Amino acid sequence: MPLYLRIVVACVVGVVVGIGLREWDTAMHRTAEEAERSYIQPLVWAEWLKVPSRLIVRHLLTALAAPLVLIAVVQALMQAQIPKGNGVKLLSLLLLNTTVAILIGLAVANVLQPGKRTAGIEQGEAPTAALKTDPVQQILDNVPRSLLGPFTDDGKITSVIMIAVAIGIAMRRLAAGRFELASQIVETAFDVLLTMLHWVIELIPLAVFGIVASIVATQGFEPFKKLAMFVVSVMVGLALHLTYYLTRIRLGSWCRPLYVLRGMRDALVMAFSTASSTATMPVTYACLREKVGLREQSASLGALIGANFNNDGTALYQAMAAIFVAQQMGHQLSGWDQLLIVLTAIAASVGAAGIPEAGTVTMTLIFRAIGLDLTYIPVLLTVDWFLDRCRTAINIMGDVNVSCLLDGYTREARAPTEQDRELAEIA
């Protein structure tokens, strides 16, 4: 059974188990006294279901992400002949995609006006001061202070990329004999990491089952009733941005949208189920190379480097959240306010790429920039667990979009892939 089907099955089973645990807890603990005296706590068991997810996603996959990025970027810089201007093209694509995402979010929020169509929502507690981070400081924090620091638990992928670029450029200056030896070592290390990655990927459905069951059991679906219009508006915005991605792929590369979507099934389903771009990054890279068939250079630049600055789905969501809260407060945002949202969201999406709770930090920065009440943020977080998964999938499609456009109009000459054979059978 393909990975994406196993993940879907794990999601469905997780929802069923989550609902069962929630109903069981309600039936047993009808009063607070009964809940306090009971030795059987289904919701406590639900919390334990998160353990496989934390182990596999936050530890195993995250542990592989940093060395995989390092080796892949070094290998790409050593072996590929990067045309002049490709770096500029990459940055321009990332900036364009993020800007378009924010503009789509603002347009959808202004047209549908979800804040005016939703009943008044209660405010929560304001975010802690620790989350109120300056975006410039966030960018500076990603600059490595030591060569080994980014590979610790608190390290940032952006810092790993900086180190990898420096090592790759330095290795290109080695003498021919030493360069050949270094290339063999890097290639062997990369093959070992990919083998380990496939071992971990086999465990992903177990992690998905645990996290979905735990969320449904503890939170249920009640938050969606209060914020249904906001959820629908965000989904419309994300769908429009996905359409933009697929159109750009169709017009700007040899790839075809259906071909790309089929090839990226594993990565997209994993992104939705784990809500982690960093954890999905190795799978995204593997799909681009093995199933879509892009060049090593294009897949590395788009999926491994661009991924850390290509948070388009998140930027779109934060812009829509700002408009939604402004409408709830009855605050009419001026054209300058909305331009400020665009500029702040672009800066924050880059600076927050490698830090924990990046979505909350970005939202806080945007709210403060235009003077919105921060106490609305916890309310939005009640549906964030679902929307986070949707925008993470869009973030992955942004990486795919950039990789395909960098690959150009001509396809690399190579043996047919599994994806090619599947499409040939359908045709």
Tab-separated table of C-alpha atoms in Angstrom:
chain	number	residue	atom	x	y	z
A	1	MET	CA	0.000	0.000	0.000
A	2	PRO	CA	1.461	3.420	-0.946
A	3	LEU	CA	2.532	5.708	1.878
A	4	TYR	CA	-0.163	8.318	1.237
A	5	LEU	CA	-2.912	5.664	1.467
A	6	ARG	CA	-1.488	4.333	4.722
A	7	ILE	CA	-1.458	7.884	6.115
A	8	VAL	CA	-5.071	8.466	5.022
A	9	VAL	CA	-6.134	5.204	6.684
A	10	ALA	CA	-4.259	6.240	9.834
A	11	CYS	CA	-6.108	9.597	9.820
A	12	VAL	CA	-9.522	7.928	9.478
A	13	VAL	CA	-8.803	5.386	12.206
A	14	GLY	CA	-7.449	8.194	14.402
A	15	VAL	CA	-10.674	10.193	14.020
A	16	VAL	CA	-12.789	7.141	14.902
A	17	VAL	CA	-10.674	6.305	17.959
A	18	GLY	CA	-10.646	9.960	19.042
A	19	ILE	CA	-14.428	10.224	18.871
A	20	GLY	CA	-14.739	6.926	20.746
A	21	LEU	CA	-12.458	8.085	23.568
A	22	ARG	CA	-14.315	11.406	23.814
A	23	GLU	CA	-17.726	9.735	23.993
A	24	TRP	CA	-16.455	7.180	26.498
A	25	ASP	CA	-15.116	9.928	28.734
A	26	THR	CA	-18.434	11.828	28.536
A	27	ALA	CA	-20.446	8.704	29.384
A	28	MET	CA	-18.268	7.825	32.388
A	29	HIS	CA	-17.716	11.285	33.849
A	30	ARG	CA	-21.059	13.041	33.796
A	31	THR	CA	-20.114	15.198	36.772
A	32	ALA	CA	-16.844	16.711	37.981
A	33	GLU	CA	-16.927	14.510	41.095
A	34	GLU	CA	-17.208	11.334	39.033
A	35	ALA	CA	-14.292	12.441	36.882
A	36	GLU	CA	-12.165	13.151	39.953
A	37	ARG	CA	-12.879	9.791	41.601
A	38	SER	CA	-12.571	7.607	38.510
A	39	TYR	CA	-9.446	5.566	37.914
A	40	ILE	CA	-10.225	5.266	34.212
A	41	GLN	CA	-9.343	8.464	32.348
A	42	PRO	CA	-9.853	8.081	28.562
A	43	LEU	CA	-8.644	11.625	27.857
A	44	VAL	CA	-5.427	10.925	29.744
A	45	TRP	CA	-4.933	7.905	27.504
A	46	ALA	CA	-5.551	10.201	24.544
A	47	GLU	CA	-2.645	12.379	25.663
A	48	TRP	CA	-0.401	9.321	25.674
A	49	LEU	CA	-1.274	8.726	22.028
A	50	LYS	CA	0.830	11.791	21.176
A	51	VAL	CA	4.018	9.986	22.235
A	52	PRO	CA	4.631	8.123	18.913
A	53	SER	CA	4.069	11.377	17.002
A	54	ARG	CA	6.538	13.295	19.144
A	55	LEU	CA	9.105	10.519	18.859
A	56	ILE	CA	8.859	10.053	15.095
A	57	VAL	CA	8.157	13.596	13.874
A	58	ARG	CA	9.853	15.826	16.430
A	59	HIS	CA	12.858	13.600	17.070
A	60	LEU	CA	13.634	11.064	14.343
A	61	LEU	CA	12.624	13.047	11.248
A	62	THR	CA	13.866	16.335	12.670
A	63	ALA	CA	17.180	14.681	13.572
A	64	LEU	CA	17.613	13.593	9.951
A	65	ALA	CA	16.567	16.962	8.479
A	66	ALA	CA	19.692	18.941	9.393
A	67	PRO	CA	22.331	16.437	8.155
A	68	LEU	CA	20.268	15.688	5.048
A	69	VAL	CA	20.084	19.392	4.169
A	70	LEU	CA	23.822	19.791	4.827
A	71	ILE	CA	24.894	16.832	2.660
A	72	ALA	CA	22.372	17.521	-0.134
A	73	VAL	CA	23.311	21.197	-0.476
A	74	VAL	CA	27.045	20.430	-0.336
A	75	GLN	CA	26.613	17.717	-2.975
A	76	ALA	CA	24.577	20.028	-5.219
A	77	LEU	CA	27.176	22.782	-4.994
A	78	MET	CA	30.053	20.374	-5.620
A	79	GLN	CA	28.625	18.491	-8.586
A	80	ALA	CA	26.202	20.852	-10.322
A	81	GLN	CA	27.163	23.603	-12.687
A	82	ILE	CA	24.867	26.315	-11.372
A	83	PRO	CA	24.051	28.833	-14.119
A	84	LYS	CA	24.704	32.443	-13.269
A	85	GLY	CA	21.607	34.197	-12.029
A	86	ASN	CA	19.982	31.073	-10.564
A	87	GLY	CA	20.371	32.432	-7.045
A	88	VAL	CA	18.707	35.686	-8.060
A	89	LYS	CA	15.947	33.705	-9.780
A	90	LEU	CA	15.357	31.657	-6.633
A	91	LEU	CA	15.055	34.743	-4.426
A	92	SER	CA	12.750	36.492	-6.906
A	93	LEU	CA	10.472	33.423	-7.092
A	94	LEU	CA	10.276	33.188	-3.292
A	95	LEU	CA	9.481	36.889	-2.921
A	96	LEU	CA	6.871	36.796	-5.701
A	97	ASN	CA	5.120	33.711	-4.292
A	98	THR	CA	4.946	35.152	-0.780
A	99	THR	CA	3.657	38.514	-2.012
A	100	VAL	CA	0.984	36.881	-4.183
A	101	ALA	CA	-0.095	34.684	-1.248
A	102	ILE	CA	-0.562	37.680	1.048
A	103	LEU	CA	-2.445	39.658	-1.608
A	104	ILE	CA	-4.765	36.681	-2.217
A	105	GLY	CA	-5.398	36.431	1.534
A	106	LEU	CA	-6.225	40.130	1.824
A	107	ALA	CA	-8.487	40.015	-1.249
A	108	VAL	CA	-10.471	36.983	-0.017
A	109	ALA	CA	-10.832	38.450	3.496
A	110	ASN	CA	-12.032	41.794	2.145
A	111	VAL	CA	-14.519	40.199	-0.250
A	112	LEU	CA	-15.968	37.481	2.001
A	113	GLN	CA	-15.608	39.533	5.219
A	114	PRO	CA	-15.631	36.531	7.594
A	115	GLY	CA	-15.337	38.762	10.681
A	116	LYS	CA	-18.626	40.506	9.929
A	117	ARG	CA	-20.405	37.229	9.164
A	118	THR	CA	-19.335	35.545	12.413
A	119	ALA	CA	-21.022	36.019	15.765
A	120	GLY	CA	-18.902	37.829	18.348
A	121	ILE	CA	-16.163	35.612	19.698
A	122	GLU	CA	-14.845	35.742	23.208
A	123	GLN	CA	-11.338	36.979	23.820
A	124	GLY	CA	-8.677	34.855	25.437
A	125	GLU	CA	-5.532	35.648	27.354
A	126	ALA	CA	-2.883	37.728	25.617
A	127	PRO	CA	0.188	35.862	24.320
A	128	THR	CA	3.209	35.876	26.594
A	129	ALA	CA	5.902	38.480	26.124
A	130	ALA	CA	8.324	35.741	25.073
A	131	LEU	CA	6.498	35.394	21.751
A	132	LYS	CA	6.722	39.094	20.896
A	133	THR	CA	9.942	38.913	18.906
A	134	ASP	CA	11.422	41.540	16.617
A	135	PRO	CA	11.563	40.175	13.012
A	136	VAL	CA	15.043	41.664	12.485
A	137	GLN	CA	16.261	39.867	15.598
A	138	GLN	CA	14.717	36.631	14.304
A	139	ILE	CA	16.770	36.938	11.101
A	140	LEU	CA	19.954	37.656	13.070
A	141	ASP	CA	19.272	34.644	15.290
A	142	ASN	CA	19.465	32.388	12.228
A	143	VAL	CA	23.085	33.366	11.550
A	144	PRO	CA	25.213	30.506	12.968
A	145	ARG	CA	27.484	31.285	15.899
A	146	SER	CA	29.460	28.050	15.538
A	147	LEU	CA	29.841	25.246	13.005
A	148	LEU	CA	28.253	22.618	15.247
A	149	GLY	CA	25.634	24.813	16.942
A	150	PRO	CA	22.927	24.453	14.241
A	151	PHE	CA	23.068	20.635	14.623
A	152	THR	CA	21.986	20.723	18.274
A	153	ASP	CA	18.389	20.425	19.461
A	154	ASP	CA	17.949	24.214	19.362
A	155	GLY	CA	19.615	24.634	15.973
A	156	LYS	CA	17.959	26.238	12.962
A	157	ILE	CA	17.805	24.801	9.448
A	158	THR	CA	18.592	28.234	7.976
A	159	SER	CA	21.927	28.188	9.818
A	160	VAL	CA	22.639	24.702	8.461
A	161	ILE	CA	22.073	25.984	4.915
A	162	MET	CA	24.544	28.836	5.443
A	163	ILE	CA	27.191	26.396	6.658
A	164	ALA	CA	26.449	23.962	3.792
A	165	VAL	CA	26.816	26.701	1.177
A	166	ALA	CA	30.154	27.756	2.651
A	167	ILE	CA	31.448	24.145	2.727
A	168	GLY	CA	30.203	23.418	-0.806
A	169	ILE	CA	31.875	26.504	-2.263
A	170	ALA	CA	35.092	25.753	-0.377
A	171	MET	CA	35.161	22.156	-1.648
A	172	ARG	CA	34.922	23.335	-5.251
A	173	ARG	CA	38.333	24.925	-4.756
A	174	LEU	CA	40.038	21.624	-3.846
A	175	ALA	CA	42.589	20.005	-6.147
A	176	ALA	CA	41.207	17.432	-8.613
A	177	GLY	CA	42.278	14.326	-6.663
A	178	ARG	CA	41.084	15.581	-3.294
A	179	PHE	CA	37.857	16.874	-4.870
A	180	GLU	CA	37.097	13.409	-6.252
A	181	LEU	CA	37.669	11.799	-2.842
A	182	ALA	CA	35.484	14.408	-1.108
A	183	SER	CA	32.716	13.837	-3.688
A	184	GLN	CA	32.706	10.090	-2.999
A	185	ILE	CA	32.503	10.659	0.759
A	186	VAL	CA	29.606	13.117	0.393
A	187	GLU	CA	27.750	10.795	-2.003
A	188	THR	CA	28.146	7.827	0.355
A	189	ALA	CA	26.923	9.869	3.328
A	190	PHE	CA	23.901	10.987	1.298
A	191	ASP	CA	22.985	7.397	0.371
A	192	VAL	CA	23.239	6.338	4.036
A	193	LEU	CA	20.963	9.188	5.134
A	194	LEU	CA	18.354	8.312	2.482
A	195	THR	CA	18.335	4.691	3.665
A	196	MET	CA	17.746	5.830	7.260
A	197	LEU	CA	15.058	8.232	6.039
A	198	HIS	CA	13.086	5.427	4.389
A	199	TRP	CA	13.183	3.459	7.661
A	200	VAL	CA	11.633	6.362	9.544
A	201	ILE	CA	9.055	7.038	6.819
A	202	GLU	CA	7.646	3.540	7.336
A	203	LEU	CA	6.676	4.587	10.896
A	204	ILE	CA	4.886	7.796	9.915
A	205	PRO	CA	1.331	6.286	9.750
A	206	LEU	CA	1.688	5.278	13.413
A	207	ALA	CA	2.575	8.863	14.351
A	208	VAL	CA	-0.352	10.229	12.329
A	209	PHE	CA	-2.826	7.880	14.004
A	210	GLY	CA	-1.677	8.953	17.479
A	211	ILE	CA	-1.775	12.709	16.933
A	212	VAL	CA	-5.145	12.705	15.128
A	213	ALA	CA	-6.791	10.500	17.776
A	214	SER	CA	-5.402	12.682	20.571
A	215	ILE	CA	-6.561	15.978	19.013
A	216	VAL	CA	-10.077	14.739	18.224
A	217	ALA	CA	-10.464	13.217	21.716
A	218	THR	CA	-9.311	16.313	23.621
A	219	GLN	CA	-10.581	19.144	21.388
A	220	GLY	CA	-13.319	17.671	19.237
A	221	PHE	CA	-14.922	19.711	16.465
A	222	GLU	CA	-16.717	22.350	18.565
A	223	PRO	CA	-14.323	25.240	17.692
A	224	PHE	CA	-15.271	24.930	14.027
A	225	LYS	CA	-18.871	25.940	14.750
A	226	LYS	CA	-17.826	29.334	16.141
A	227	LEU	CA	-15.222	30.090	13.482
A	228	ALA	CA	-16.754	28.261	10.507
A	229	MET	CA	-16.774	31.312	8.188
A	230	PHE	CA	-13.150	32.085	8.992
A	231	VAL	CA	-12.145	28.475	8.285
A	232	VAL	CA	-14.048	28.510	4.970
A	233	SER	CA	-12.445	31.820	3.957
A	234	VAL	CA	-8.936	30.549	4.678
A	235	MET	CA	-9.628	27.370	2.704
A	236	VAL	CA	-10.822	29.473	-0.263
A	237	GLY	CA	-7.657	31.577	-0.090
A	238	LEU	CA	-5.418	28.510	0.060
A	239	ALA	CA	-7.277	26.914	-2.869
A	240	LEU	CA	-6.773	30.039	-4.985
A	241	HIS	CA	-3.075	30.080	-4.165
A	242	LEU	CA	-2.789	26.401	-5.082
A	243	THR	CA	-4.390	27.244	-8.436
A	244	TYR	CA	-1.769	29.974	-8.893
A	245	TYR	CA	1.018	27.454	-8.185
A	246	LEU	CA	-0.299	24.886	-10.652
A	247	THR	CA	-0.796	27.533	-13.351
A	248	ARG	CA	2.787	28.746	-12.931
A	249	ILE	CA	4.068	25.154	-13.130
A	250	ARG	CA	2.059	24.541	-16.329
A	251	LEU	CA	3.272	27.725	-18.026
A	252	GLY	CA	6.831	27.906	-16.689
A	253	SER	CA	8.225	24.352	-16.769
A	254	TRP	CA	8.119	21.013	-18.558
A	255	CYS	CA	6.043	19.526	-15.715
A	256	ARG	CA	2.292	19.102	-15.881
A	257	PRO	CA	0.085	19.814	-12.837
A	258	LEU	CA	-1.497	16.329	-12.687
A	259	TYR	CA	1.920	14.726	-13.043
A	260	VAL	CA	3.321	16.851	-10.200
A	261	LEU	CA	0.373	16.269	-7.855
A	262	ARG	CA	0.574	12.509	-8.335
A	263	GLY	CA	4.305	12.538	-7.753
A	264	MET	CA	4.027	14.621	-4.575
A	265	ARG	CA	1.200	12.621	-2.935
A	266	ASP	CA	3.368	11.228	-0.152
A	267	ALA	CA	4.817	14.616	0.776
A	268	LEU	CA	1.474	16.462	0.661
A	269	VAL	CA	-0.371	13.913	2.783
A	270	MET	CA	2.514	13.829	5.240
A	271	ALA	CA	2.557	17.641	5.429
A	272	PHE	CA	-1.166	17.703	6.185
A	273	SER	CA	-0.945	14.990	8.797
A	274	THR	CA	2.168	16.240	10.619
A	275	ALA	CA	1.790	20.037	10.118
A	276	SER	CA	5.588	20.225	9.908
A	277	SER	CA	7.427	21.573	6.875
A	278	THR	CA	10.770	20.669	8.429
A	279	ALA	CA	9.757	17.061	9.038
A	280	THR	CA	8.283	16.813	5.520
A	281	MET	CA	11.302	18.417	3.846
A	282	PRO	CA	13.259	15.161	3.298
A	283	VAL	CA	10.180	13.459	1.830
A	284	THR	CA	9.536	16.487	-0.424
A	285	TYR	CA	13.069	16.275	-1.748
A	286	ALA	CA	12.826	12.516	-2.307
A	287	CYS	CA	9.519	12.871	-4.206
A	288	LEU	CA	10.868	15.654	-6.427
A	289	ARG	CA	13.889	13.570	-7.379
A	290	GLU	CA	12.496	10.035	-7.484
A	291	LYS	CA	8.866	10.502	-8.578
A	292	VAL	CA	8.595	13.858	-10.363
A	293	GLY	CA	12.076	13.487	-11.846
A	294	LEU	CA	13.537	16.961	-11.381
A	295	ARG	CA	17.250	17.656	-11.558
A	296	GLU	CA	19.335	17.400	-8.385
A	297	GLN	CA	20.081	21.126	-8.480
A	298	SER	CA	16.431	22.188	-8.887
A	299	ALA	CA	15.166	19.870	-6.142
A	300	SER	CA	17.893	20.995	-3.734
A	301	LEU	CA	17.408	24.711	-4.292
A	302	GLY	CA	13.614	24.590	-4.137
A	303	ALA	CA	12.911	21.932	-1.517
A	304	LEU	CA	15.883	22.281	0.835
A	305	ILE	CA	16.920	25.929	0.580
A	306	GLY	CA	13.732	27.620	-0.594
A	307	ALA	CA	11.616	25.693	1.915
A	308	ASN	CA	12.994	27.744	4.785
A	309	PHE	CA	11.910	31.041	3.225
A	310	ASN	CA	8.842	29.851	1.337
A	311	ASN	CA	6.081	29.928	3.963
A	312	ASP	CA	3.418	31.217	1.594
A	313	GLY	CA	0.483	29.357	3.124
A	314	THR	CA	1.412	30.674	6.558
A	315	ALA	CA	1.789	34.245	5.286
A	316	LEU	CA	-1.639	34.048	3.603
A	317	TYR	CA	-3.236	32.750	6.803
A	318	GLN	CA	-1.680	35.453	9.005
A	319	ALA	CA	-2.881	38.222	6.689
A	320	MET	CA	-6.418	36.821	6.703
A	321	ALA	CA	-6.333	36.451	10.495
A	322	ALA	CA	-5.465	40.158	10.835
A	323	ILE	CA	-8.368	41.206	8.603
A	324	PHE	CA	-10.733	38.826	10.419
A	325	VAL	CA	-9.897	40.227	13.859
A	326	ALA	CA	-10.092	43.806	12.568
A	327	GLN	CA	-13.610	43.089	11.263
A	328	GLN	CA	-14.557	41.500	14.597
A	329	MET	CA	-13.382	44.630	16.417
A	330	GLY	CA	-15.228	46.881	13.969
A	331	HIS	CA	-11.903	48.438	12.966
A	332	GLN	CA	-11.732	49.644	9.360
A	333	LEU	CA	-8.232	49.032	8.003
A	334	SER	CA	-6.897	51.680	5.656
A	335	GLY	CA	-4.873	51.002	2.512
A	336	TRP	CA	-1.711	51.840	4.452
A	337	ASP	CA	-2.655	49.351	7.177
A	338	GLN	CA	-3.068	46.603	4.607
A	339	LEU	CA	0.224	47.541	2.923
A	340	LEU	CA	1.825	47.305	6.368
A	341	ILE	CA	0.350	43.813	6.723
A	342	VAL	CA	2.010	42.813	3.429
A	343	LEU	CA	5.430	44.178	4.403
A	344	THR	CA	5.330	42.781	7.950
A	345	ALA	CA	4.131	39.350	6.807
A	346	ILE	CA	6.930	39.109	4.204
A	347	ALA	CA	9.607	40.037	6.751
A	348	ALA	CA	8.174	37.828	9.489
A	349	SER	CA	7.739	34.781	7.233
A	350	VAL	CA	11.472	34.860	6.481
A	351	GLY	CA	12.588	35.573	10.025
A	352	ALA	CA	10.275	33.013	11.622
A	353	ALA	CA	11.204	30.180	9.272
A	354	GLY	CA	13.352	28.281	11.743
A	355	ILE	CA	11.946	29.171	15.165
A	356	PRO	CA	9.411	27.337	17.369
A	357	GLU	CA	5.806	28.588	17.310
A	358	ALA	CA	6.592	30.479	14.109
A	359	GLY	CA	2.906	30.964	13.255
A	360	THR	CA	2.080	32.562	16.595
A	361	VAL	CA	5.124	34.816	16.439
A	362	THR	CA	4.264	35.985	12.929
A	363	MET	CA	0.655	36.655	13.871
A	364	THR	CA	1.746	38.626	16.929
A	365	LEU	CA	4.083	40.781	14.856
A	366	ILE	CA	1.379	41.611	12.314
A	367	PHE	CA	-1.210	42.381	14.997
A	368	ARG	CA	1.178	44.728	16.788
A	369	ALA	CA	2.138	46.459	13.533
A	370	ILE	CA	-1.446	47.576	12.849
A	371	GLY	CA	-2.602	47.962	16.463
A	372	LEU	CA	-4.925	44.950	16.828
A	373	ASP	CA	-5.843	43.347	20.157
A	374	LEU	CA	-3.560	40.384	20.851
A	375	THR	CA	-6.165	38.701	23.073
A	376	TYR	CA	-7.952	37.392	19.967
A	377	ILE	CA	-4.997	35.181	19.016
A	378	PRO	CA	-5.778	32.319	21.464
A	379	VAL	CA	-9.312	32.142	20.032
A	380	LEU	CA	-7.952	31.598	16.530
A	381	LEU	CA	-5.659	28.901	17.859
A	382	THR	CA	-8.695	26.712	18.604
A	383	VAL	CA	-8.977	25.919	14.878
A	384	ASP	CA	-5.304	26.421	14.126
A	385	TRP	CA	-4.496	22.715	14.476
A	386	PHE	CA	-6.579	22.071	11.333
A	387	LEU	CA	-5.674	25.196	9.341
A	388	ASP	CA	-2.010	24.666	10.185
A	389	ARG	CA	-2.121	21.338	8.364
A	390	CYS	CA	-3.766	22.908	5.314
A	391	ARG	CA	-1.291	25.775	5.041
A	392	THR	CA	1.657	23.412	5.604
A	393	ALA	CA	0.544	21.441	2.537
A	394	ILE	CA	0.413	24.719	0.586
A	395	ASN	CA	3.895	25.581	1.873
A	396	ILE	CA	5.121	22.287	0.419
A	397	MET	CA	3.462	23.075	-2.913
A	398	GLY	CA	5.325	26.389	-2.860
A	399	ASP	CA	8.604	24.469	-2.639
A	400	VAL	CA	7.445	22.225	-5.492
A	401	ASN	CA	6.476	25.277	-7.559
A	402	VAL	CA	9.912	26.857	-7.144
A	403	SER	CA	11.719	23.584	-7.934
A	404	CYS	CA	9.700	23.018	-11.121
A	405	LEU	CA	10.246	26.578	-12.351
A	406	LEU	CA	13.989	26.307	-11.682
A	407	ASP	CA	14.056	23.039	-13.680
A	408	GLY	CA	12.902	24.918	-16.771
A	409	TYR	CA	11.253	23.747	-19.980
A	410	THR	CA	13.571	20.828	-20.766
A	411	ARG	CA	13.520	17.557	-18.874
A	412	GLU	CA	16.627	15.799	-17.620
A	413	ALA	CA	17.543	12.740	-19.701
A	414	ARG	CA	17.174	9.730	-17.408
A	415	ALA	CA	15.553	6.304	-17.036
A	416	PRO	CA	11.744	6.262	-16.513
A	417	THR	CA	10.625	6.600	-12.882
A	418	GLU	CA	7.848	4.779	-11.037
A	419	GLN	CA	5.696	7.890	-11.553
A	420	ASP	CA	6.299	7.765	-15.318
A	421	ARG	CA	5.197	4.136	-15.478
A	422	GLU	CA	2.010	4.871	-13.476
A	423	LEU	CA	1.018	7.700	-15.813
A	424	ALA	CA	1.811	5.573	-18.848
A	425	GLU	CA	-0.516	2.837	-17.580
A	426	ILE	CA	-3.325	5.367	-17.035
A	427	ALA	CA	-2.841	6.810	-20.507
